[in-house]
Amino acid sequence: MAYPIVILGSGRGSNADALLKAESKKQLGAAKIAAIISDHEDAGILQLGQKHKVPAIYIDPGRKGARLSEDAEQAYIERIQSFSPKLIVLAGFMRIINRKFIEAFNGQVINLHPSLLPSFIGMNGIKQAYDHGVKVTGCTVHWVTPDLDAGPIIDQKEVRIEDSDTLEILETKIHIAEHRLLPEVVNKLSKGKIKPIA
Ligand code: GAR
């Protein structure tokens, strides 16, 4: 059964790229990337979508800060609904999603976070772990709920921090882990190997 997904991101889009590559290698199960949407007009993630001939859409977030404006949220919901997705993937989307948005998609919204939740929520998860001096960190994919980075965890990958690691080295290690984890989770969800939340 077809499993259209919509990716939301604010930045360079290396995780969207990992999903696009997995799809082209037939490693994304039944998932098909239907659209990529960003709150930044010049985000790398939109250029990536254009390169891969996937609809790549900027939607004005309505305001600066952590949340979309109410009008913008409605615009996001309607545009995303036009693709009838089974799953929304937040891959570096730097806005907090409200309950209304989550309910509009029956709870089927996942987020990628660059730490082993519940540690180091919010912004700069990699730097928070590095500065804290933990020896093991990693990345998490979880269901999105109205509470920031607190929804049920779907899967995680560990990354060890060696004493010689700089922050840049750690960032690279986390991104490598993320680029494996996110396609694996989307693949399993699309095949029904992970139960939907609702
Ligand atoms: C990823 O590391 C992701 O975990 C992080 O943003 C990066 C996006 O990179 N997300 C968060 O910090 C969410 N709080 P990308 O644009 O190259 O995929």
PDB file of N, CA, C and O in Angstrom, residues 68-102:
ATOM      1  N   LEU A  68       4.874  28.507  14.814  1.00  0.00           N
ATOM      2  CA  LEU A  68       4.258  29.122  13.648  1.00  0.00           C
ATOM      3  C   LEU A  68       3.135  30.037  14.141  1.00  0.00           C
ATOM      4  O   LEU A  68       2.542  29.779  15.199  1.00  0.00           O
ATOM      5  N   SER A  69       2.804  31.078  13.372  1.00  0.00           N
ATOM      6  CA  SER A  69       1.619  31.865  13.728  1.00  0.00           C
ATOM      7  C   SER A  69       0.384  30.985  13.480  1.00  0.00           C
ATOM      8  O   SER A  69       0.463  29.966  12.782  1.00  0.00           O
ATOM      9  N   GLU A  70      -0.755  31.408  14.025  1.00  0.00           N
ATOM     10  CA  GLU A  70      -1.973  30.592  13.873  1.00  0.00           C
ATOM     11  C   GLU A  70      -2.353  30.434  12.395  1.00  0.00           C
ATOM     12  O   GLU A  70      -2.695  29.339  11.940  1.00  0.00           O
ATOM     13  N   ASP A  71      -2.270  31.544  11.651  1.00  0.00           N
ATOM     14  CA  ASP A  71      -2.594  31.488  10.208  1.00  0.00           C
ATOM     15  C   ASP A  71      -1.615  30.583   9.471  1.00  0.00           C
ATOM     16  O   ASP A  71      -2.002  29.803   8.590  1.00  0.00           O
ATOM     17  N   ALA A  72      -0.353  30.717   9.839  1.00  0.00           N
ATOM     18  CA  ALA A  72       0.661  29.904   9.159  1.00  0.00           C
ATOM     19  C   ALA A  72       0.425  28.429   9.456  1.00  0.00           C
ATOM     20  O   ALA A  72       0.516  27.586   8.554  1.00  0.00           O
ATOM     21  N   GLU A  73       0.095  28.125  10.689  1.00  0.00           N
ATOM     22  CA  GLU A  73      -0.146  26.724  11.054  1.00  0.00           C
ATOM     23  C   GLU A  73      -1.270  26.143  10.181  1.00  0.00           C
ATOM     24  O   GLU A  73      -1.168  25.025   9.659  1.00  0.00           O
ATOM     25  N   GLN A  74      -2.325  26.929  10.000  1.00  0.00           N
ATOM     26  CA  GLN A  74      -3.444  26.483   9.163  1.00  0.00           C
ATOM     27  C   GLN A  74      -2.975  26.265   7.718  1.00  0.00           C
ATOM     28  O   GLN A  74      -3.336  25.280   7.070  1.00  0.00           O
ATOM     29  N   ALA A  75      -2.134  27.192   7.237  1.00  0.00           N
ATOM     30  CA  ALA A  75      -1.618  27.063   5.862  1.00  0.00           C
ATOM     31  C   ALA A  75      -0.758  25.811   5.731  1.00  0.00           C
ATOM     32  O   ALA A  75      -0.843  25.079   4.726  1.00  0.00           O
ATOM     33  N   TYR A  76       0.055  25.534   6.741  1.00  0.00           N
ATOM     34  CA  TYR A  76       0.873  24.315   6.718  1.00  0.00           C
ATOM     35  C   TYR A  76      -0.034  23.086   6.671  1.00  0.00           C
ATOM     36  O   TYR A  76       0.162  22.170   5.871  1.00  0.00           O
ATOM     37  N   ILE A  77      -1.036  23.072   7.546  1.00  0.00           N
ATOM     38  CA  ILE A  77      -1.918  21.896   7.624  1.00  0.00           C
ATOM     39  C   ILE A  77      -2.584  21.651   6.267  1.00  0.00           C
ATOM     40  O   ILE A  77      -2.562  20.530   5.740  1.00  0.00           O
ATOM     41  N   GLU A  78      -3.148  22.717   5.680  1.00  0.00           N
ATOM     42  CA  GLU A  78      -3.899  22.522   4.421  1.00  0.00           C
ATOM     43  C   GLU A  78      -2.977  22.078   3.286  1.00  0.00           C
ATOM     44  O   GLU A  78      -3.321  21.193   2.501  1.00  0.00           O
ATOM     45  N   ARG A  79      -1.792  22.692   3.232  1.00  0.00           N
ATOM     46  CA  ARG A  79      -0.869  22.326   2.140  1.00  0.00           C
ATOM     47  C   ARG A  79      -0.408  20.880   2.298  1.00  0.00           C
ATOM     48  O   ARG A  79      -0.346  20.113   1.344  1.00  0.00           O
ATOM     49  N   ILE A  80      -0.092  20.521   3.526  1.00  0.00           N
ATOM     50  CA  ILE A  80       0.374  19.144   3.748  1.00  0.00           C
ATOM     51  C   ILE A  80      -0.763  18.159   3.459  1.00  0.00           C
ATOM     52  O   ILE A  80      -0.547  17.130   2.802  1.00  0.00           O
ATOM     53  N   GLN A  81      -1.986  18.506   3.897  1.00  0.00           N
ATOM     54  CA  GLN A  81      -3.127  17.597   3.655  1.00  0.00           C
ATOM     55  C   GLN A  81      -3.335  17.362   2.161  1.00  0.00           C
ATOM     56  O   GLN A  81      -3.818  16.305   1.755  1.00  0.00           O
ATOM     57  N   SER A  82      -2.968  18.356   1.326  1.00  0.00           N
ATOM     58  CA  SER A  82      -3.185  18.195  -0.120  1.00  0.00           C
ATOM     59  C   SER A  82      -2.359  17.030  -0.685  1.00  0.00           C
ATOM     60  O   SER A  82      -2.630  16.549  -1.774  1.00  0.00           O
ATOM     61  N   PHE A  83      -1.356  16.568   0.069  1.00  0.00           N
ATOM     62  CA  PHE A  83      -0.555  15.420  -0.384  1.00  0.00           C
ATOM     63  C   PHE A  83      -1.033  14.101   0.246  1.00  0.00           C
ATOM     64  O   PHE A  83      -0.430  13.053   0.013  1.00  0.00           O
ATOM     65  N   SER A  84      -2.087  14.171   1.050  1.00  0.00           N
ATOM     66  CA  SER A  84      -2.642  12.986   1.732  1.00  0.00           C
ATOM     67  C   SER A  84      -1.565  12.087   2.339  1.00  0.00           C
ATOM     68  O   SER A  84      -1.541  10.871   2.068  1.00  0.00           O
ATOM     69  N   PRO A  85      -0.685  12.651   3.148  1.00  0.00           N
ATOM     70  CA  PRO A  85       0.403  11.814   3.677  1.00  0.00           C
ATOM     71  C   PRO A  85      -0.060  10.865   4.770  1.00  0.00           C
ATOM     72  O   PRO A  85      -1.001  11.150   5.509  1.00  0.00           O
ATOM     73  N   LYS A  86       0.656   9.748   4.860  1.00  0.00           N
ATOM     74  CA  LYS A  86       0.429   8.812   5.963  1.00  0.00           C
ATOM     75  C   LYS A  86       1.325   9.185   7.146  1.00  0.00           C
ATOM     76  O   LYS A  86       1.096   8.762   8.270  1.00  0.00           O
ATOM     77  N   LEU A  87       2.406   9.941   6.844  1.00  0.00           N
ATOM     78  CA  LEU A  87       3.389  10.281   7.881  1.00  0.00           C
ATOM     79  C   LEU A  87       4.006  11.644   7.570  1.00  0.00           C
ATOM     80  O   LEU A  87       4.309  11.943   6.413  1.00  0.00           O
ATOM     81  N   ILE A  88       4.198  12.447   8.643  1.00  0.00           N
ATOM     82  CA  ILE A  88       4.932  13.710   8.533  1.00  0.00           C
ATOM     83  C   ILE A  88       6.259  13.506   9.254  1.00  0.00           C
ATOM     84  O   ILE A  88       6.273  13.068  10.416  1.00  0.00           O
ATOM     85  N   VAL A  89       7.354  13.847   8.585  1.00  0.00           N
ATOM     86  CA  VAL A  89       8.682  13.650   9.171  1.00  0.00           C
ATOM     87  C   VAL A  89       9.318  15.018   9.427  1.00  0.00           C
ATOM     88  O   VAL A  89       9.568  15.775   8.479  1.00  0.00           O
ATOM     89  N   LEU A  90       9.568  15.324  10.698  1.00  0.00           N
ATOM     90  CA  LEU A  90      10.278  16.559  11.030  1.00  0.00           C
ATOM     91  C   LEU A  90      11.766  16.228  11.025  1.00  0.00           C
ATOM     92  O   LEU A  90      12.251  15.497  11.884  1.00  0.00           O
ATOM     93  N   ALA A  91      12.486  16.757  10.021  1.00  0.00           N
ATOM     94  CA  ALA A  91      13.915  16.480   9.883  1.00  0.00           C
ATOM     95  C   ALA A  91      14.646  17.821   9.952  1.00  0.00           C
ATOM     96  O   ALA A  91      14.900  18.457   8.932  1.00  0.00           O
ATOM     97  N   GLY A  92      14.887  18.254  11.195  1.00  0.00           N
ATOM     98  CA  GLY A  92      15.528  19.560  11.369  1.00  0.00           C
ATOM     99  C   GLY A  92      14.552  20.707  11.185  1.00  0.00           C
ATOM    100  O   GLY A  92      14.935  21.784  10.734  1.00  0.00           O
ATOM    101  N   PHE A  93      13.281  20.488  11.530  1.00  0.00           N
ATOM    102  CA  PHE A  93      12.285  21.571  11.467  1.00  0.00           C
ATOM    103  C   PHE A  93      12.313  22.275  12.829  1.00  0.00           C
ATOM    104  O   PHE A  93      11.965  21.683  13.851  1.00  0.00           O
ATOM    105  N   MET A  94      12.784  23.511  12.833  1.00  0.00           N
ATOM    106  CA  MET A  94      13.101  24.187  14.094  1.00  0.00           C
ATOM    107  C   MET A  94      11.918  24.991  14.657  1.00  0.00           C
ATOM    108  O   MET A  94      12.083  26.128  15.089  1.00  0.00           O
ATOM    109  N   ARG A  95      10.744  24.381  14.626  1.00  0.00           N
ATOM    110  CA  ARG A  95       9.559  25.013  15.222  1.00  0.00           C
ATOM    111  C   ARG A  95       8.860  23.978  16.102  1.00  0.00           C
ATOM    112  O   ARG A  95       8.846  22.781  15.755  1.00  0.00           O
ATOM    113  N   ILE A  96       8.252  24.456  17.170  1.00  0.00           N
ATOM    114  CA  ILE A  96       7.476  23.555  18.024  1.00  0.00           C
ATOM    115  C   ILE A  96       6.083  23.417  17.408  1.00  0.00           C
ATOM    116  O   ILE A  96       5.458  24.408  17.005  1.00  0.00           O
ATOM    117  N   ILE A  97       5.636  22.175  17.310  1.00  0.00           N
ATOM    118  CA  ILE A  97       4.368  21.870  16.646  1.00  0.00           C
ATOM    119  C   ILE A  97       3.250  21.817  17.690  1.00  0.00           C
ATOM    120  O   ILE A  97       3.408  21.208  18.744  1.00  0.00           O
ATOM    121  N   ASN A  98       2.131  22.437  17.382  1.00  0.00           N
ATOM    122  CA  ASN A  98       0.999  22.466  18.322  1.00  0.00           C
ATOM    123  C   ASN A  98       0.099  21.232  18.180  1.00  0.00           C
ATOM    124  O   ASN A  98       0.110  20.554  17.156  1.00  0.00           O
ATOM    125  N   ARG A  99      -0.739  21.054  19.212  1.00  0.00           N
ATOM    126  CA  ARG A  99      -1.671  19.927  19.228  1.00  0.00           C
ATOM    127  C   ARG A  99      -2.567  19.894  17.981  1.00  0.00           C
ATOM    128  O   ARG A  99      -2.819  18.835  17.406  1.00  0.00           O
ATOM    129  N   LYS A 100      -3.033  21.090  17.553  1.00  0.00           N
ATOM    130  CA  LYS A 100      -3.949  21.155  16.397  1.00  0.00           C
ATOM    131  C   LYS A 100      -3.299  20.517  15.154  1.00  0.00           C
ATOM    132  O   LYS A 100      -3.942  19.767  14.411  1.00  0.00           O
ATOM    133  N   PHE A 101      -2.019  20.826  14.961  1.00  0.00           N
ATOM    134  CA  PHE A 101      -1.279  20.283  13.819  1.00  0.00           C
ATOM    135  C   PHE A 101      -1.169  18.758  13.952  1.00  0.00           C
ATOM    136  O   PHE A 101      -1.449  18.015  13.012  1.00  0.00           O
ATOM    137  N   ILE A 102      -0.808  18.319  15.127  1.00  0.00           N
ATOM    138  CA  ILE A 102      -0.609  16.877  15.342  1.00  0.00           C
ATOM    139  C   ILE A 102      -1.938  16.134  15.117  1.00  0.00           C
ATOM    140  O   ILE A 102      -1.977  15.097  14.446  1.00  0.00           O
TER     141      ILE A 102
END
